[in-house]
Coordinates of C-alpha atoms and ligand atoms in Angstrom, one line a residue:
M1 CA -194.7 6.6 13.1
K2 CA -197.0 6.9 10.1
I3 CA -196.6 9.9 7.7
E4 CA -200.2 10.9 7.2
R5 CA -200.2 14.3 5.6
I6 CA -197.5 16.7 4.1
E7 CA -198.0 20.4 3.3
I8 CA -195.5 22.5 1.5
R9 CA -195.5 26.4 1.4
H10 CA -193.5 28.7 -0.9
T11 CA -192.5 31.7 1.3
K12 CA -190.9 35.0 0.5
M13 CA -189.4 37.2 3.3
D14 CA -187.9 40.6 2.8
L15 CA -184.3 40.9 4.1
V16 CA -183.7 43.7 6.6
T17 CA -180.6 44.8 4.5
P18 CA -179.7 43.6 0.9
F19 CA -177.1 40.9 0.8
T20 CA -174.4 41.3 -1.7
T21 CA -172.0 38.5 -2.6
S22 CA -169.9 37.5 -5.7
M23 CA -173.1 35.8 -6.9
G24 CA -175.2 39.1 -6.8
T25 CA -177.5 40.9 -4.5
E26 CA -180.5 39.5 -2.7
Y27 CA -183.2 41.7 -1.4
D28 CA -185.6 38.8 -0.3
E29 CA -185.4 35.2 0.5
E30 CA -187.7 32.6 -1.1
H31 CA -187.7 29.1 0.5
I32 CA -190.1 26.2 1.0
M33 CA -191.6 25.3 4.5
V34 CA -192.5 21.7 4.9
R35 CA -195.1 20.4 7.3
V36 CA -195.5 16.8 8.2
D37 CA -198.4 15.4 10.3
A38 CA -197.9 12.0 11.8
E39 CA -200.0 10.3 14.5
G40 CA -200.7 13.5 16.5
V41 CA -197.4 15.3 16.1
T42 CA -196.5 18.0 13.6
G43 CA -193.0 18.4 12.2
W44 CA -191.6 21.4 10.4
G45 CA -188.7 21.8 8.0
E46 CA -187.2 24.3 5.7
S47 CA -185.9 23.8 2.2
V48 CA -183.2 26.4 1.4
A49 CA -183.6 26.2 -2.3
E50 CA -183.7 29.8 -3.3
G51 CA -185.5 32.0 -6.0
T52 CA -182.5 32.0 -8.2
P53 CA -180.0 29.3 -9.3
F54 CA -176.9 31.2 -8.4
Y55 CA -175.6 29.4 -5.3
S56 CA -177.0 26.0 -6.2
Y57 CA -178.6 24.7 -9.4
E58 CA -181.9 24.1 -7.2
T59 CA -184.6 26.7 -7.1
V60 CA -187.9 26.9 -5.3
P61 CA -189.8 25.6 -8.5
T62 CA -187.3 22.7 -9.0
A63 CA -187.4 21.7 -5.3
W64 CA -191.3 22.0 -5.5
H65 CA -191.3 19.7 -8.4
I66 CA -189.1 17.1 -6.9
M67 CA -190.9 17.2 -3.6
K68 CA -194.4 16.9 -5.2
D69 CA -193.7 14.4 -8.0
F70 CA -191.0 12.2 -6.4
L71 CA -190.2 12.6 -2.7
I72 CA -193.6 13.0 -1.2
P73 CA -195.3 10.1 -3.2
S74 CA -192.5 7.8 -2.1
I75 CA -193.0 8.5 1.7
I76 CA -196.6 9.5 2.2
G77 CA -198.6 6.9 4.2
K78 CA -195.5 5.0 5.0
E79 CA -194.4 3.8 8.5
I80 CA -191.0 5.0 9.6
N81 CA -188.9 4.5 12.7
E82 CA -186.0 6.9 12.0
A83 CA -185.3 9.7 9.6
S84 CA -182.7 7.8 7.6
D85 CA -185.7 5.5 6.6
V86 CA -187.1 8.3 4.4
V87 CA -183.7 8.8 2.9
K88 CA -183.7 5.2 1.8
M89 CA -187.3 5.5 0.4
Y90 CA -186.3 8.3 -2.1
E91 CA -182.7 7.1 -2.6
R92 CA -183.4 6.7 -6.3
V93 CA -183.8 10.5 -6.7
R94 CA -180.4 11.8 -7.6
G95 CA -179.2 15.2 -6.4
H96 CA -181.7 17.8 -5.3
M97 CA -180.3 17.9 -1.9
M98 CA -182.1 21.0 -0.8
A99 CA -185.5 19.4 -1.7
K100 CA -184.6 16.3 0.2
A101 CA -183.2 18.1 3.2
G102 CA -186.5 20.1 3.6
I103 CA -188.5 16.9 3.8
E104 CA -186.1 15.2 6.0
A105 CA -185.9 18.1 8.5
A106 CA -189.7 18.0 9.0
I107 CA -189.5 14.2 9.7
W108 CA -186.8 14.7 12.2
D109 CA -188.7 17.3 14.0
A110 CA -191.8 15.0 14.0
L111 CA -189.8 12.2 15.3
A112 CA -188.2 14.2 18.1
K113 CA -191.7 15.4 19.1
S114 CA -193.2 11.9 19.1
K115 CA -190.4 10.8 21.5
G116 CA -190.8 14.1 23.6
I117 CA -187.1 15.1 23.2
S118 CA -185.4 18.0 21.6
L119 CA -184.0 17.7 18.1
S120 CA -180.6 18.5 19.4
K121 CA -180.8 15.4 21.7
L122 CA -182.1 13.2 19.0
L123 CA -179.3 14.2 16.7
G124 CA -176.7 13.6 19.3
G125 CA -175.9 17.1 20.3
T126 CA -173.8 17.7 23.4
R127 CA -173.9 21.5 23.7
E128 CA -176.4 23.8 25.5
K129 CA -175.1 26.8 23.7
I130 CA -173.5 27.3 20.4
N131 CA -170.9 29.8 19.3
I132 CA -172.1 32.4 16.9
G133 CA -170.5 34.3 13.9
V134 CA -171.9 36.6 11.3
S135 CA -171.6 36.8 7.5
I136 CA -171.5 40.3 6.1
G137 CA -172.2 41.0 2.4
I138 CA -169.8 43.0 0.1
P139 CA -170.1 46.7 1.3
T140 CA -170.2 49.7 -0.9
S141 CA -167.1 51.1 1.0
A142 CA -164.6 49.9 3.6
N143 CA -166.0 52.5 6.1
E144 CA -169.5 51.0 5.8
L145 CA -168.0 47.5 6.4
L146 CA -166.0 48.7 9.5
R147 CA -169.2 50.3 10.9
N148 CA -171.1 47.1 10.3
I149 CA -168.4 45.0 12.0
E150 CA -168.4 47.4 15.1
H151 CA -172.1 46.9 15.3
F152 CA -171.9 43.1 15.2
L153 CA -169.0 42.8 17.7
A154 CA -170.8 45.1 20.1
E155 CA -173.7 42.6 19.9
G156 CA -171.3 39.9 21.0
Y157 CA -170.7 38.0 17.7
Q158 CA -167.6 35.8 18.1
R159 CA -166.4 35.8 14.5
I160 CA -166.7 38.1 11.4
K161 CA -166.9 36.7 8.0
I162 CA -166.9 39.0 4.9
K163 CA -167.8 38.1 1.4
I164 CA -165.2 39.0 -1.2
A165 CA -165.2 39.1 -5.0
P166 CA -162.5 40.3 -7.6
G167 CA -162.0 44.0 -6.9
H168 CA -163.5 43.8 -3.4
D169 CA -160.9 41.5 -1.6
L170 CA -157.5 42.4 -0.4
E171 CA -158.2 46.1 0.4
L172 CA -161.2 45.1 2.5
V173 CA -159.2 42.4 4.4
K174 CA -156.5 45.1 5.1
A175 CA -158.9 47.6 6.3
V176 CA -160.5 45.2 8.7
R177 CA -157.2 44.0 10.1
R178 CA -156.0 47.6 10.5
E179 CA -158.9 48.4 12.7
Y180 CA -159.3 44.9 14.3
P181 CA -156.0 43.1 14.6
D182 CA -157.2 40.4 16.9
I183 CA -160.8 39.4 16.0
M184 CA -161.7 35.9 14.5
F185 CA -162.0 36.8 10.9
Q186 CA -162.6 34.9 7.6
V187 CA -163.5 35.5 4.0
D188 CA -166.0 33.7 1.7
A189 CA -165.5 34.0 -2.1
N190 CA -168.3 31.9 -3.3
S191 CA -166.2 30.5 -6.2
A192 CA -165.3 33.9 -7.7
Y193 CA -161.7 33.0 -8.5
T194 CA -159.5 30.6 -10.3
L195 CA -155.9 29.2 -9.8
A196 CA -154.6 32.3 -11.8
D197 CA -155.3 34.3 -8.5
V198 CA -152.9 32.3 -6.5
D199 CA -150.8 35.4 -5.8
L200 CA -153.8 37.2 -4.3
F201 CA -154.3 34.2 -1.8
K202 CA -150.7 34.3 -0.9
K203 CA -151.0 37.9 0.0
M204 CA -153.9 37.0 2.3
D205 CA -151.7 34.8 4.3
D206 CA -150.4 37.9 6.0
Y207 CA -153.7 38.7 7.6
N208 CA -154.3 35.8 9.9
L209 CA -157.5 34.7 8.4
S210 CA -159.2 31.8 10.2
L211 CA -160.1 30.3 6.8
I212 CA -160.8 31.2 3.2
E213 CA -164.2 29.7 2.2
Q214 CA -164.7 28.4 -1.4
P215 CA -162.2 30.4 -3.4
L216 CA -162.4 28.3 -6.6
G217 CA -165.0 26.5 -8.7
Y218 CA -168.3 25.5 -7.2
E219 CA -167.9 21.8 -8.0
D220 CA -164.0 21.7 -7.9
I221 CA -162.0 19.7 -5.4
Y222 CA -158.8 19.2 -7.4
D223 CA -157.8 22.8 -8.0
H224 CA -158.5 23.5 -4.4
S225 CA -155.9 20.9 -3.5
K226 CA -153.4 22.8 -5.7
L227 CA -154.2 26.2 -4.1
Q228 CA -154.1 24.8 -0.5
R229 CA -150.5 23.5 -1.3
E230 CA -149.5 27.1 -2.2
I231 CA -151.0 29.0 0.8
K232 CA -150.8 29.0 4.6
S233 CA -154.4 30.0 5.4
P234 CA -156.8 27.0 5.7
I235 CA -159.2 26.6 2.9
C236 CA -162.7 25.7 3.9
L237 CA -165.0 24.2 1.2
D238 CA -168.8 25.0 1.1
E239 CA -170.3 24.7 -2.4
S240 CA -168.1 21.7 -3.5
I241 CA -169.3 19.5 -0.7
H242 CA -172.6 17.6 -1.4
S243 CA -171.9 14.3 0.4
L244 CA -169.7 12.3 2.6
D245 CA -168.0 11.0 -0.6
D246 CA -167.1 14.5 -1.6
T247 CA -165.8 15.2 1.9
R248 CA -163.6 12.1 1.9
A249 CA -162.1 13.2 -1.6
A250 CA -161.5 16.7 -0.4
I251 CA -159.8 15.6 2.8
E252 CA -157.7 12.8 1.1
L253 CA -156.6 15.2 -1.6
K254 CA -155.8 17.9 1.0
S255 CA -158.1 20.4 -0.8
C256 CA -159.2 22.0 2.5
R257 CA -158.5 21.9 6.3
I258 CA -162.0 22.7 7.4
I259 CA -165.5 21.8 6.2
N260 CA -168.6 24.1 6.1
I261 CA -171.6 21.9 6.7
K262 CA -175.1 23.1 5.4
P263 CA -177.8 20.3 5.7
G264 CA -179.6 21.8 2.7
R265 CA -176.4 21.3 0.6
V266 CA -175.8 17.7 1.5
G267 CA -179.4 16.3 1.5
G268 CA -180.2 16.6 5.2
Y269 CA -179.2 15.9 8.9
T270 CA -178.5 12.2 8.2
E271 CA -175.7 13.0 5.7
S272 CA -174.6 15.9 7.8
K273 CA -174.0 13.7 10.8
L274 CA -172.0 11.2 8.6
I275 CA -169.8 14.2 7.4
H276 CA -169.5 15.5 10.9
D277 CA -168.4 12.1 12.4
Y278 CA -166.0 11.5 9.5
C279 CA -164.4 14.9 9.9
A280 CA -164.1 14.3 13.7
S281 CA -162.3 11.1 13.0
M282 CA -159.8 12.9 10.7
G283 CA -159.2 15.7 13.0
I284 CA -161.0 18.1 10.6
P285 CA -163.1 20.9 12.3
V286 CA -166.5 21.7 11.0
W287 CA -168.8 24.6 11.3
H288 CA -172.4 25.3 10.4
G289 CA -173.0 27.4 7.4
G290 CA -176.2 29.4 6.8
M291 CA -178.6 30.0 3.9
L292 CA -180.4 33.1 5.3
E293 CA -183.0 30.7 6.8
S294 CA -186.2 31.7 8.6
G295 CA -186.6 30.5 12.2
I296 CA -187.7 27.0 11.2
G297 CA -184.5 26.3 9.2
R298 CA -182.5 28.1 11.8
A299 CA -183.9 26.0 14.7
G300 CA -182.7 22.9 13.0
N301 CA -179.3 24.5 12.3
V302 CA -178.9 25.3 16.0
A303 CA -179.7 21.7 16.9
L304 CA -177.2 20.3 14.4
A305 CA -174.5 22.7 15.5
S306 CA -174.8 21.4 19.0
L307 CA -172.9 18.3 18.0
P308 CA -169.4 18.1 19.4
N309 CA -167.1 18.6 16.2
F310 CA -168.9 22.0 15.3
T311 CA -166.0 23.7 17.0
L312 CA -165.9 26.9 15.0
P313 CA -168.6 29.6 15.3
G314 CA -171.4 29.1 12.8
D315 CA -173.2 31.5 10.3
I316 CA -176.2 31.2 12.6
S317 CA -177.1 34.8 13.4
A318 CA -180.0 36.3 15.3
S319 CA -183.4 36.3 13.6
K320 CA -183.3 40.2 13.5
K321 CA -180.0 40.2 11.4
Y322 CA -182.1 38.9 8.5
Y323 CA -185.8 39.6 9.0
K324 CA -188.0 42.2 10.8
E325 CA -190.3 39.5 11.8
D326 CA -189.6 35.8 12.1
I327 CA -192.0 33.0 11.6
V328 CA -191.2 31.3 15.0
D329 CA -191.7 32.4 18.6
P330 CA -189.5 33.2 20.3
P331 CA -187.2 34.6 17.6
F332 CA -183.5 33.6 17.8
V333 CA -181.2 36.0 19.8
V334 CA -177.5 36.2 20.3
N335 CA -176.4 36.4 24.0
P336 CA -174.0 39.1 25.1
D337 CA -171.1 36.4 25.1
G338 CA -171.8 35.7 21.4
T339 CA -173.6 32.3 21.9
M340 CA -177.0 31.2 21.1
N341 CA -179.1 28.9 23.4
V342 CA -180.0 25.5 21.9
P343 CA -183.7 25.0 22.4
T344 CA -184.6 22.2 25.0
G345 CA -188.3 21.8 24.2
P346 CA -189.5 18.9 22.0
G347 CA -188.4 18.8 18.4
I348 CA -187.1 22.2 17.1
G349 CA -188.3 23.7 20.4
V350 CA -189.8 26.8 19.0
E351 CA -193.6 27.6 18.2
I352 CA -194.6 28.3 14.6
N353 CA -196.0 31.9 14.3
M354 CA -198.9 31.0 12.1
K355 CA -200.0 34.6 11.5
N356 CA -196.6 35.5 10.2
L357 CA -196.1 32.3 8.2
D358 CA -199.4 32.8 6.5
K359 CA -198.4 36.4 5.7
F360 CA -195.2 35.3 4.0
T361 CA -196.7 32.3 2.2
V362 CA -197.2 32.8 -1.5
R363 CA -198.4 29.3 -2.5
R364 CA -199.3 26.2 -0.6
E365 CA -200.2 22.6 -1.5
F366 CA -201.3 19.5 0.6
F367 CA -200.7 15.9 0.0
Ligands
OSB1 O1 -171.9 31.0 0.9 O2 -172.2 30.8 3.0 C1 -172.5 31.1 1.9 C2 -176.0 32.9 2.1 C3 -176.7 32.4 1.0 C4 -176.0 31.6 0.2 C5 -174.7 31.2 0.5 C6 -174.0 31.6 1.6 C7 -174.7 32.6 2.5 C8 -174.1 33.2 3.6 C9 -175.0 33.6 4.6 O3 -173.0 33.3 3.8 C10 -175.0 32.8 5.9 C11 -176.1 33.2 6.9 O4 -177.2 32.6 6.7 O5 -175.9 34.1 7.7
MG2 MG1 -170.1 30.0 1.7

């Protein structure tokens, strides 16, 4: 397959409700949509670099620069047989995982379409439906949180995750467990704590959390191993894992018992699959994280989460949880049993809604 043309679009979409985490509050989401045209097929991907460098050092402008000046020139006009070919072509570029993952995702979609199979099938997916959870931002009160949880449970969501930060942690966990003693429940700190907070995490052991996500430093692996030794709840790493090498270090050091996979954070589906397979071989469950994607990125996430070792519910919620209008048709919905159907059509298996995509595009460039 020859890569003939690439287009990148900077998009900005208003969130249905502001999303507050230990990193701040987001009102809208800026990402980059990538279109690849290759011998009669069109592939789409989403780069989850955001408008701000608070989750990752990458931003829309840094990802744009890396794509335009390094990634795209190294692959345009080239012949490829599989997606890992492009990974080799831009191997010299260090870091910038979200920029790489956006390009690679569009290549995977184009390849699946050229073979007439679903992206799930091309990736090695084995599930027709995936299990769905929801990530809820830090509320202004415990009551607001409980009302929100009630709403999402009624919609079928199988697992609740809440964001925590110093001053908004144990009391929220207690309030949720008082009302819902049996739900699958976990917390995400986005690196807001240090080892000095070990007593707080010991107290959390009393509330049957499925996992505690990224309590410590965003690049730390070592301190997490010390914390994991002190507490019973499984630690799950998100921010600290950028590669298979990081994953091996974290598992060998016993820094976590669960891994959150986000293709944007690890440079794409090729690396995600390596991490998935390694974790499976080590008996470590993985689950699919989320970056408030539009339907384009979400479609890819759903396909990846159909692989066998994604045994825990993902942060892959319905389109309407994030955005009033999505840029794909049909939008993603959660079934009453808390599952989501894995698209079976060619590639990502959903159509791009060009009218909406144009509406949310603030800048575009062709190569
Ligand atoms: O830490 O998992 C995270 C969103 C943006 C950045 C980081 C995170 C998140 C979420 C939302 O938790 C997950 C979703 O897309 O629903
Ligand atoms: Mg997280």
